[in-house]
Short mmCIF file of C-alpha atoms and ligand atoms in Angstrom, two decimals:
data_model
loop_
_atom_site.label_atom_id
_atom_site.label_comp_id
_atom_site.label_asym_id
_atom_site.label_seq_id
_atom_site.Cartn_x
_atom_site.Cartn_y
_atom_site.Cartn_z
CA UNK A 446 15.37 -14.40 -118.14
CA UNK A 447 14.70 -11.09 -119.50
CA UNK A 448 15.21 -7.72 -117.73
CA UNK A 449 11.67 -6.16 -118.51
CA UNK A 450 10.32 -9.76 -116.41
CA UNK A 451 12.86 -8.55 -113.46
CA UNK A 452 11.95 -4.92 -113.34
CA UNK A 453 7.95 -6.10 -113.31
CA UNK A 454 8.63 -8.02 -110.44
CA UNK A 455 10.80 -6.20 -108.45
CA UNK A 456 8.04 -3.52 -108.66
CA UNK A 457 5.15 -6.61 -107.23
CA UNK A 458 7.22 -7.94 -104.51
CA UNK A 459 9.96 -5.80 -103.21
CA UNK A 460 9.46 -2.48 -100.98
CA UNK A 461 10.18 0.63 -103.52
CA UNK A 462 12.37 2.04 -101.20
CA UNK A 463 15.15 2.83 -103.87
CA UNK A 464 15.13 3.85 -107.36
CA UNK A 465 17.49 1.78 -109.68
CA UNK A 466 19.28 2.47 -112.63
CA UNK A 467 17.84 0.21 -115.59
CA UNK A 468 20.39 -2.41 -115.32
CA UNK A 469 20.20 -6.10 -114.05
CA UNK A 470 23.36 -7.38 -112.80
CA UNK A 471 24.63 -10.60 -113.00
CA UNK A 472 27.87 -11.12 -112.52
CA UNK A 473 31.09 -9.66 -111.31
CA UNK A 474 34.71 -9.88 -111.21
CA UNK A 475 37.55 -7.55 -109.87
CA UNK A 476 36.72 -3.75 -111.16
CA UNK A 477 34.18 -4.95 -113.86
CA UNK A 478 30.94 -6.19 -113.82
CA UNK A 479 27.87 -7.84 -116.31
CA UNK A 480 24.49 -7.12 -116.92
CA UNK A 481 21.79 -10.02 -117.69
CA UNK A 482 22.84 -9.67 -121.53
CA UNK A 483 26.28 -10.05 -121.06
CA UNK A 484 27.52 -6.53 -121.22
CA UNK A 485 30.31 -5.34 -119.61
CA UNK A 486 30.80 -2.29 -117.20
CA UNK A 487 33.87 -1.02 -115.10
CA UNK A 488 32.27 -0.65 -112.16
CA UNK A 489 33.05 3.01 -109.92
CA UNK A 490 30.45 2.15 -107.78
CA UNK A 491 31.70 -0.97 -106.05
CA UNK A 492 28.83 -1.94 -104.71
CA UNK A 493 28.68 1.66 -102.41
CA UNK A 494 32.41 1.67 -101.67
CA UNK A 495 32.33 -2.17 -100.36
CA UNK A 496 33.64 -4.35 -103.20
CA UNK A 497 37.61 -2.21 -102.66
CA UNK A 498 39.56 -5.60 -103.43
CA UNK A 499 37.29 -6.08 -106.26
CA UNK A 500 34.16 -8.29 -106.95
CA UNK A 501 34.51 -11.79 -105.79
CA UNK A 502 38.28 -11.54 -104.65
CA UNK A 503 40.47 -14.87 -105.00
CA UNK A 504 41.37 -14.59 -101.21
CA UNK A 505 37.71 -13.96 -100.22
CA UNK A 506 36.23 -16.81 -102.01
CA UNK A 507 38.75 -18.68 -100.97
CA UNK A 508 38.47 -18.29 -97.51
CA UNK A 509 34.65 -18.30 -97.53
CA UNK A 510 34.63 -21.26 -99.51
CA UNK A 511 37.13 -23.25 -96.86
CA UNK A 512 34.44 -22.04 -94.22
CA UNK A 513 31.80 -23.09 -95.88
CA UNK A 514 33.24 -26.58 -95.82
CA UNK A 515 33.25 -26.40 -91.77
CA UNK A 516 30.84 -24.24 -90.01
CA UNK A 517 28.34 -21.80 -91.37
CA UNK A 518 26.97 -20.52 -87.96
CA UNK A 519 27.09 -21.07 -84.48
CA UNK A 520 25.99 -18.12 -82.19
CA UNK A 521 27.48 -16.26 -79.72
CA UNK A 522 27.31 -19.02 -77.13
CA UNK A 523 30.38 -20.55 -78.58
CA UNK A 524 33.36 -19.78 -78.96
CA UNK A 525 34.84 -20.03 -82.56
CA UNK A 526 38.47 -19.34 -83.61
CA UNK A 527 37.60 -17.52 -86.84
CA UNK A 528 35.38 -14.57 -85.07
CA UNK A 529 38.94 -14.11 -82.60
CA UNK A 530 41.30 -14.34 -86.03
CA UNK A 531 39.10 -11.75 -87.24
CA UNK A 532 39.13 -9.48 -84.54
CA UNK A 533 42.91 -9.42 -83.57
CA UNK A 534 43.50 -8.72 -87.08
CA UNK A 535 41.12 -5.50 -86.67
CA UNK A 536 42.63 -4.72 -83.53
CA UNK A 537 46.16 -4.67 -85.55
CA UNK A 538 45.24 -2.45 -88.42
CA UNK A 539 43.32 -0.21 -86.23
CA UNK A 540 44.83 0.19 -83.52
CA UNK A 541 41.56 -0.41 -81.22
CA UNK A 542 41.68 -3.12 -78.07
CA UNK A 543 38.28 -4.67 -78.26
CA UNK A 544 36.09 -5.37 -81.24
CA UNK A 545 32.24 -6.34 -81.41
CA UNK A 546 31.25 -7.89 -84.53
CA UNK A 547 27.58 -7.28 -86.03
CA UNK A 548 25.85 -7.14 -89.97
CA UNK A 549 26.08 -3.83 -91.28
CA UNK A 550 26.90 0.05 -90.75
CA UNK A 551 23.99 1.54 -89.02
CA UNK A 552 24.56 -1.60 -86.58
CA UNK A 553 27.82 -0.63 -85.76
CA UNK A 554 26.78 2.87 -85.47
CA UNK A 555 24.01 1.64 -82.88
CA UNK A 556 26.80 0.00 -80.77
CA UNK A 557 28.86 3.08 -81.20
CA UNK A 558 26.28 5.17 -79.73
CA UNK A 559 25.09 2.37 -76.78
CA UNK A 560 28.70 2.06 -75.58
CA UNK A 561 29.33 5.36 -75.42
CA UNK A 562 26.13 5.94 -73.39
CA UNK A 563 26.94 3.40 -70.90
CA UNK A 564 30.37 4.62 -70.81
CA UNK A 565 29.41 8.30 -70.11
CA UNK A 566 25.96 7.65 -68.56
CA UNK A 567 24.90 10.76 -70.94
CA UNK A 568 23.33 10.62 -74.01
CA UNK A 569 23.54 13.99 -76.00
CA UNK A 570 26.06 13.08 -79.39
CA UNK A 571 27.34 16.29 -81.37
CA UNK A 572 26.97 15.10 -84.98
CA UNK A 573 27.80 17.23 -88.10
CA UNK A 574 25.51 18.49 -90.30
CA UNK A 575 25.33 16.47 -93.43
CA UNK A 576 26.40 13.94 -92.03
CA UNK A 577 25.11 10.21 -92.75
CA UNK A 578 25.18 7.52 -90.09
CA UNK A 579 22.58 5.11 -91.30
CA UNK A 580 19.18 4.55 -91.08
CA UNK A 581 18.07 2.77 -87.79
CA UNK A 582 16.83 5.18 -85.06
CA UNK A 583 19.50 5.71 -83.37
CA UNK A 584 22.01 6.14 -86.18
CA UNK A 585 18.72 8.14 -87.78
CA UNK A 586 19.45 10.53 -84.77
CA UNK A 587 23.05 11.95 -85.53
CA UNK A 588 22.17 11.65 -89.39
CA UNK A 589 21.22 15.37 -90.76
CA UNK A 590 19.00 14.97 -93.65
CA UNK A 591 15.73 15.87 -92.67
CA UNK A 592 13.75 14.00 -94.91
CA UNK A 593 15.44 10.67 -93.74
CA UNK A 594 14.44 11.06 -89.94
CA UNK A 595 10.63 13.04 -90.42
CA UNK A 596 8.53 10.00 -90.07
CA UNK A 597 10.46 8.49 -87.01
CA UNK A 598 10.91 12.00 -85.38
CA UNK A 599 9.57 11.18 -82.50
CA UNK A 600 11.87 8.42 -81.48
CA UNK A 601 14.75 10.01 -81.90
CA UNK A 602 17.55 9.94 -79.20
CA UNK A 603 18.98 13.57 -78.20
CA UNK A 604 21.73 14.83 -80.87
CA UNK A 605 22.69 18.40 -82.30
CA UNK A 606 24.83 19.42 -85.36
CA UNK A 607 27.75 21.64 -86.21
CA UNK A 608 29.28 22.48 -88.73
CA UNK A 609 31.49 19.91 -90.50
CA UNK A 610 35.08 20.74 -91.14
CA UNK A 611 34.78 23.48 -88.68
CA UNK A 612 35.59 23.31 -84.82
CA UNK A 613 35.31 26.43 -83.71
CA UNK A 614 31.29 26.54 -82.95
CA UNK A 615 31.64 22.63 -81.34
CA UNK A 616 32.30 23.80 -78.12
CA UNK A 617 29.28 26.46 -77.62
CA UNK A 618 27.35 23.14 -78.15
CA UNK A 619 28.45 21.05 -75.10
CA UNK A 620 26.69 20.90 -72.10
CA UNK A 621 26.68 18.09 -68.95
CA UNK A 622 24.19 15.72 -70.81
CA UNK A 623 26.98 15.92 -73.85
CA UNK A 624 28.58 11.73 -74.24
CA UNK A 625 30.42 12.27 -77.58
CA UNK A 626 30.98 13.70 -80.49
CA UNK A 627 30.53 11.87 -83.63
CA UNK A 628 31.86 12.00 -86.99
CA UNK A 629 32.75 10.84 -90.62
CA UNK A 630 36.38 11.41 -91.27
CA UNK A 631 35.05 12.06 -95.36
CA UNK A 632 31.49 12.68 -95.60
CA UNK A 633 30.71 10.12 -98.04
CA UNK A 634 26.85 10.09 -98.65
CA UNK A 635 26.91 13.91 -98.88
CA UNK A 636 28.79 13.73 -101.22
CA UNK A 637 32.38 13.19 -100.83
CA UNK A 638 33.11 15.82 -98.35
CA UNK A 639 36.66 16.16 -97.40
CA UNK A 640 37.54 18.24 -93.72
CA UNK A 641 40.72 20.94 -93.98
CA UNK A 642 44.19 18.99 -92.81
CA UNK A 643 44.43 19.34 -88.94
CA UNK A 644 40.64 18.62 -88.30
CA UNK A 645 40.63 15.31 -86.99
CA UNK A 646 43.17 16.39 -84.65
CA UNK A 647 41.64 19.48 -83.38
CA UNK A 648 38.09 17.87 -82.73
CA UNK A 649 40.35 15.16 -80.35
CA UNK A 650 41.77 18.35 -78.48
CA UNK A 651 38.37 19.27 -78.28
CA UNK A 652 37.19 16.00 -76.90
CA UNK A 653 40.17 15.68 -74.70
CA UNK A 654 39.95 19.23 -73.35
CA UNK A 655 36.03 18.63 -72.48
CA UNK A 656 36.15 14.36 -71.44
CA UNK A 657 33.91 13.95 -74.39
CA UNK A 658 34.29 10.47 -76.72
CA UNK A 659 35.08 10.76 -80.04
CA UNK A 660 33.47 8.51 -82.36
CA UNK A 661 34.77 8.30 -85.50
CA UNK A 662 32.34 6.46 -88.37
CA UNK A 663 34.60 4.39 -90.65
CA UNK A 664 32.23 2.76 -92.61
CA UNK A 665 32.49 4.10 -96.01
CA UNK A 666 36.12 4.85 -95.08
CA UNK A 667 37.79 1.65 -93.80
CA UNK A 668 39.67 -0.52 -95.23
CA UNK A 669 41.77 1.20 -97.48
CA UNK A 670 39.23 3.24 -99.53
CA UNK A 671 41.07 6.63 -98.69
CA UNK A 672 44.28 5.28 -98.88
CA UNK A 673 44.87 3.83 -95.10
CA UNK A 674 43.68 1.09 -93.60
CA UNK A 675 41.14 4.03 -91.82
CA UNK A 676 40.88 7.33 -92.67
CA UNK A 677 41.56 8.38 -89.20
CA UNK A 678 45.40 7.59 -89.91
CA UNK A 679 45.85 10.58 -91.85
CA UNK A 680 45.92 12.69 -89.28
CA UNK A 681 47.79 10.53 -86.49
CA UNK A 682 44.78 10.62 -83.59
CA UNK A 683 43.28 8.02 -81.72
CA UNK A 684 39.24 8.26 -81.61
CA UNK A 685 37.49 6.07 -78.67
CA UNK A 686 35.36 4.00 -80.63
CA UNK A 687 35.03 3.14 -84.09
CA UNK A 688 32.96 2.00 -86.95
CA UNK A 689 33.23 -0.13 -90.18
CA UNK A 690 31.33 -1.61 -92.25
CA UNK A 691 31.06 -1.50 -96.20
CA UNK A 692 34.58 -2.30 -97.52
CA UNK A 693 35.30 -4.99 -94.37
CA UNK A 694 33.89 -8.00 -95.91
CA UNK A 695 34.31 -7.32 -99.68
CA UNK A 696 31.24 -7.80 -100.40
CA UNK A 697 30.24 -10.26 -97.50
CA UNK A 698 27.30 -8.32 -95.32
CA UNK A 699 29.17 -7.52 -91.83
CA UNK A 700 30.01 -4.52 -89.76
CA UNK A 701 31.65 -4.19 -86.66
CA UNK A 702 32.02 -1.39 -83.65
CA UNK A 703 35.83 -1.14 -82.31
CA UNK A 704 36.88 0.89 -78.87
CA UNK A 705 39.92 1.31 -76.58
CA UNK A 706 39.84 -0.47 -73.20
CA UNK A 707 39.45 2.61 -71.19
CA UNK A 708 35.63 2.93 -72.68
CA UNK A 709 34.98 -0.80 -73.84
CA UNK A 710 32.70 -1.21 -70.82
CA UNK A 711 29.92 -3.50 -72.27
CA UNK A 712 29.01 -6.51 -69.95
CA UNK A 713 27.22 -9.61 -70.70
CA UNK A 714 23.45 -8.35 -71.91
CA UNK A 715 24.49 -4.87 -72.76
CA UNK A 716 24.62 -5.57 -76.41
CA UNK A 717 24.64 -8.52 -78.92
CA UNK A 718 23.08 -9.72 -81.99
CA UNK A 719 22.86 -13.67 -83.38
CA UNK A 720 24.66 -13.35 -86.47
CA UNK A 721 27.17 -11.12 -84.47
CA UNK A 722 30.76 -12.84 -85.23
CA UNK A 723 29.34 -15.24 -88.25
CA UNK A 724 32.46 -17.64 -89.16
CA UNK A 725 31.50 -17.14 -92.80
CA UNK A 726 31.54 -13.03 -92.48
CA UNK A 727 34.37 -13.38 -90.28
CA UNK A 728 36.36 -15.53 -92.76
CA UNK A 729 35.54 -12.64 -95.30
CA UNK A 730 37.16 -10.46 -93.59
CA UNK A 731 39.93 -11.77 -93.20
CA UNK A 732 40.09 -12.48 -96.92
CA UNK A 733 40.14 -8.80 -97.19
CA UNK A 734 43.06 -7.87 -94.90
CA UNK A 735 44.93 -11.02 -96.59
CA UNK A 736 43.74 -9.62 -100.20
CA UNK A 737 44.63 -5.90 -99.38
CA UNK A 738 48.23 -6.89 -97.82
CA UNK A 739 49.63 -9.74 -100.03
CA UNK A 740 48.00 -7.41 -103.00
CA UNK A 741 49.59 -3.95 -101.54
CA UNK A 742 45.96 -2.55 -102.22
CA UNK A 743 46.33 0.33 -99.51
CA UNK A 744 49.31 1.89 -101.34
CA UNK A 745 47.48 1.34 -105.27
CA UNK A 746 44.30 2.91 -103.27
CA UNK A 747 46.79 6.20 -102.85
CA UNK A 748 48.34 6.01 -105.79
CA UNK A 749 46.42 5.10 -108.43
CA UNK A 750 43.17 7.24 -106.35
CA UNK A 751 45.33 10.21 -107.58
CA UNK A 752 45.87 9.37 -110.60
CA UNK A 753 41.62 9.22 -111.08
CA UNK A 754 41.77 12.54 -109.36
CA UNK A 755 44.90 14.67 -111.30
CA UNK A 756 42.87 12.90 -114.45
CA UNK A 757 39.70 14.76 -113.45
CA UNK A 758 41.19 17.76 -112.38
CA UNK A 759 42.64 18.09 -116.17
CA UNK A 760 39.21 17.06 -117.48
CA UNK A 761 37.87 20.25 -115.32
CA UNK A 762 39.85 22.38 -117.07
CA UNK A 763 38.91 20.90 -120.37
CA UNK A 764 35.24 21.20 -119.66
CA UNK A 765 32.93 23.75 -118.67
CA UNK A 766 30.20 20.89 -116.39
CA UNK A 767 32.86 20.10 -113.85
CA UNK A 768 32.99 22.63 -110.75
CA UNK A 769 34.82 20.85 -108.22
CA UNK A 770 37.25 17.75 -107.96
CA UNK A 771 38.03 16.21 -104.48
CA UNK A 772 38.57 13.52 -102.35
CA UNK A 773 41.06 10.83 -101.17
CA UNK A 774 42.80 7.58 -102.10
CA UNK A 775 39.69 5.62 -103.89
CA UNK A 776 36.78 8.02 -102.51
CA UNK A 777 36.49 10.68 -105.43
CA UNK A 778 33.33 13.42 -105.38
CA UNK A 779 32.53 15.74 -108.27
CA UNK A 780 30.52 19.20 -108.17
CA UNK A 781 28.78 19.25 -111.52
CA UNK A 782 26.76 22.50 -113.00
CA UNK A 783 24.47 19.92 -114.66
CA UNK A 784 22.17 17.02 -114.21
CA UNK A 785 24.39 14.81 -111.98
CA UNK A 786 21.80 11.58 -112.78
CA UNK A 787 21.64 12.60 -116.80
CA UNK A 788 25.53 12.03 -116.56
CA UNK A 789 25.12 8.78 -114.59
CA UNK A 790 22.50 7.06 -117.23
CA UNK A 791 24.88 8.40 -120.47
CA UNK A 792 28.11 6.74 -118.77
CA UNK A 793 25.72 3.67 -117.75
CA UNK A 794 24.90 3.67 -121.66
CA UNK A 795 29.17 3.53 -122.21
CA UNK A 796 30.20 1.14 -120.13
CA UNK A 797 30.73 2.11 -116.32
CA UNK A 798 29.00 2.31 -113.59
CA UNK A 799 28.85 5.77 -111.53
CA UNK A 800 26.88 7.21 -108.96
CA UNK A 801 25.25 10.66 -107.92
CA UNK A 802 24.84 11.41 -104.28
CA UNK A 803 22.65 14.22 -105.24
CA UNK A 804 21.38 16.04 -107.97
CA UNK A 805 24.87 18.12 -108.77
CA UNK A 806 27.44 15.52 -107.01
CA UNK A 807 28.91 12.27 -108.36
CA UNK A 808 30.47 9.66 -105.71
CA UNK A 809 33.47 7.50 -107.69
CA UNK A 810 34.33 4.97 -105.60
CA UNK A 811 35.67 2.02 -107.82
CA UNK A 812 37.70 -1.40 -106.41
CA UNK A 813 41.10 -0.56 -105.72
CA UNK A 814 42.08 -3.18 -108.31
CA UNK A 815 40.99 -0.82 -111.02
CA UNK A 816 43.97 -0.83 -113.86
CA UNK A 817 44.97 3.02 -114.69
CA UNK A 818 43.32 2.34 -118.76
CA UNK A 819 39.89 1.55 -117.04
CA UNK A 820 40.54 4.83 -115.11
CA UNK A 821 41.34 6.67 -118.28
CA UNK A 822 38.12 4.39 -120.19
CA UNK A 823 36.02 6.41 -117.40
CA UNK A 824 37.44 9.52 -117.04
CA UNK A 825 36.49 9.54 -121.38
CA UNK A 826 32.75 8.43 -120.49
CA UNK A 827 32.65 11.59 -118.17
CA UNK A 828 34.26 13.87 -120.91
CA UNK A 829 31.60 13.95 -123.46
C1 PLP B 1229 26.73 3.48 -95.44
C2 PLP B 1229 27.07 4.17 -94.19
C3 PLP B 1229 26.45 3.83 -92.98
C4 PLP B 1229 25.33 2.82 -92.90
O1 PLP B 1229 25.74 1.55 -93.27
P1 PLP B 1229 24.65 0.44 -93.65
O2 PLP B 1229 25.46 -0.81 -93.81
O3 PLP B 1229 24.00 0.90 -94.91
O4 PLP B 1229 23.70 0.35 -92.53
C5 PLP B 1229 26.89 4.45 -91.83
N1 PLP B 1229 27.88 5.36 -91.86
C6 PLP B 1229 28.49 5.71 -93.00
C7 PLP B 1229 29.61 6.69 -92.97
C8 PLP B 1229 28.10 5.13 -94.21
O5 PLP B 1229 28.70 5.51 -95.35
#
């Protein structure tokens, strides 16, 4: 096999609707990963923020593997004791009642947004500007970027935007028709945006004060990427519903939408999808809560996620590129003055994978498993 063969027909048979970095992956294993001529690269992408107990985790293959040897699928019109395992354990680390199991992010953002429609019988969201949701319509609705939602304008369900990190102007927005307010806890596709302390807690007062839902999206978030099992812990609150996605199945495509009792109103026909629930995405996530526990990954998120920070922080100071440093646990951004993409292709060219959300912002959001000499190995790529 030979890469210029893969890029050739990627380009014949597969939708250009990304641009890739010149790099075919092969394999993968904890916080590194290997192109198609066996070099190696520590990996601060993680697969966008999903692979947090690192690629191909011993308690995730195990646990898929076991399923594999039983059931692969079965539908919603059975019951099976993995989908239930799955979902107390989400109910126990979140601290939601009821959970509804489905593929991906913008799925759990569409169940998000359909509960809390039948819940309210309204259907204006607040969403924040910037913010990123996904990319089916209704997630395209309370997503900002213009250029994502043009073409499909027309279908879009009713949603207006504040400003993030900022509750003062929320309220001039609400009116009868307003369900819910919706938001990331970190902006992650802008760019690693990180609210002032106390602004979790004051959108909840909001919501409280005005019998709006809050709806908080957990995708990039969850499962110890800043830190806590959800991001929402920081601050002590209790949203209505939730979201999750990315880092749930460790690499295992699944998402799920989680709610208190007082909202979880769906009945039989109100939602559902086939693969909802699937015993091998299930079993993957369960591998994940096993992994992060028996591994203490939640606490080495904190811990060593500051480390990676402090370590860029001094690099700031050392260079003149470097504008801004932020973030929590294992969810790092970085305001350049340069070419944000120039910077990812020359640390490709070292050894590590990065990413740039933009043109002037770089997204680090490595497995948690990553050993404090890879961090320094990166923080050198970034240097010069
Ligand atoms: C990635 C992301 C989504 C969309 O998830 P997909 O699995 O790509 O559909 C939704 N919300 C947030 C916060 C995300 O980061």
């Amino acid at each position: 096999m030979d890469k210029m063969d893969i890029f050739e027909r990627e380009t014949k048979y597969i939708f250009h609707t990304y641009d890739r970095q010149p790099v075919v992956i092969t394999k993968g294993k904890g916080s590194k990963v290997w192109d198609i001529n066996g070099k190696e690269y520590i990996d601060c992408v993680g697969g966008i923020a999903v692979c947090g107990v690192g690629h191909r985790n011993p308690f995730v293959v195990k646990r898929i593997k076991d399923q594999l040897d039983r059931l692969m699928h079965i539908s919603n019109l059975y019951y099976t004791d993995i989908s239930v395992d799955a979902a107390e354990k989400i109910a126990e680390i979140s601290g939601m009642d009821k959970v509804f199991f489905c593929n991906s992010g913008t799925e759990a953002i569409e169940a998000a947004l359909k509960l809390a429609i039948k819940h309210t019988s309204k259907n204006k969201f607040i969403a924040m500007k910037n913010a990123f949701h996904g990319r089916t319509i209704g997630a395209l609705s309370v997503t900002y970027k213009e250029k994502f939602k043009k073409p499909f304008e027309s279908f879009l369900t009713d949603a207006c935007f504040v400003n993030y990190g900022d509750v003062s102007k929320i309220e001039e927005e609400i009116d009868e028709d307003t369900a819910a307010i919706i938001l990331e806890p970190i902006q992650g596709e802008s760019g690693v945006i990180v609210p002032p302390d106390g602004y979790l807690r004051a959108v909840r007062e909001v919501c409280d004060k005005n019998d709006l839902l809050l709806i908080v999206d957990e995708v990039q978030t969850g499962f110890g990427r800043t830190g806590r099992w959800f991001a929402f812990q920081h601050e002590g609150i209790m949203p209505d519903i939730i979201t999750m996605a990315k880092g749930m199945g460790g690499g295992f495509p699944v998402g799920a939408m989680a709610a208190k009792n007082d909202v979880a109103d769906f009945e039989p026909g109100d939602h559902g999808t086939t693969f909802g629930g699937n015993p091998l995405a299930c079993s993957a996530v369960l591998g994940v809560i096993e992994a992060i526990n028996k591994d203490n990954l939640i606490e080495k998120s904190e811990k060593d996620g500051r480390y990676f920070k402090e370590k860029l922080i001094k690099l700031k100071k050392d260079v003149d590129f470097i504008d801004d440093v932020r973030g929590k646990g294992m969810m790092i951004g970085l305001s350049l003055n340069k070419d944000a993409n120039a910077l990812v292709s020359s640390v490709l060219n070292k050894g590590a994978l990065i990413n740039a959300t933009s043109d002037k912002i770089i997204r680090l959001v490595p497995p948690f498993v990553i050993t404090r000499d890879e961090i320094d190995r990166v923080v050198s790529y970034i240097a010069d």
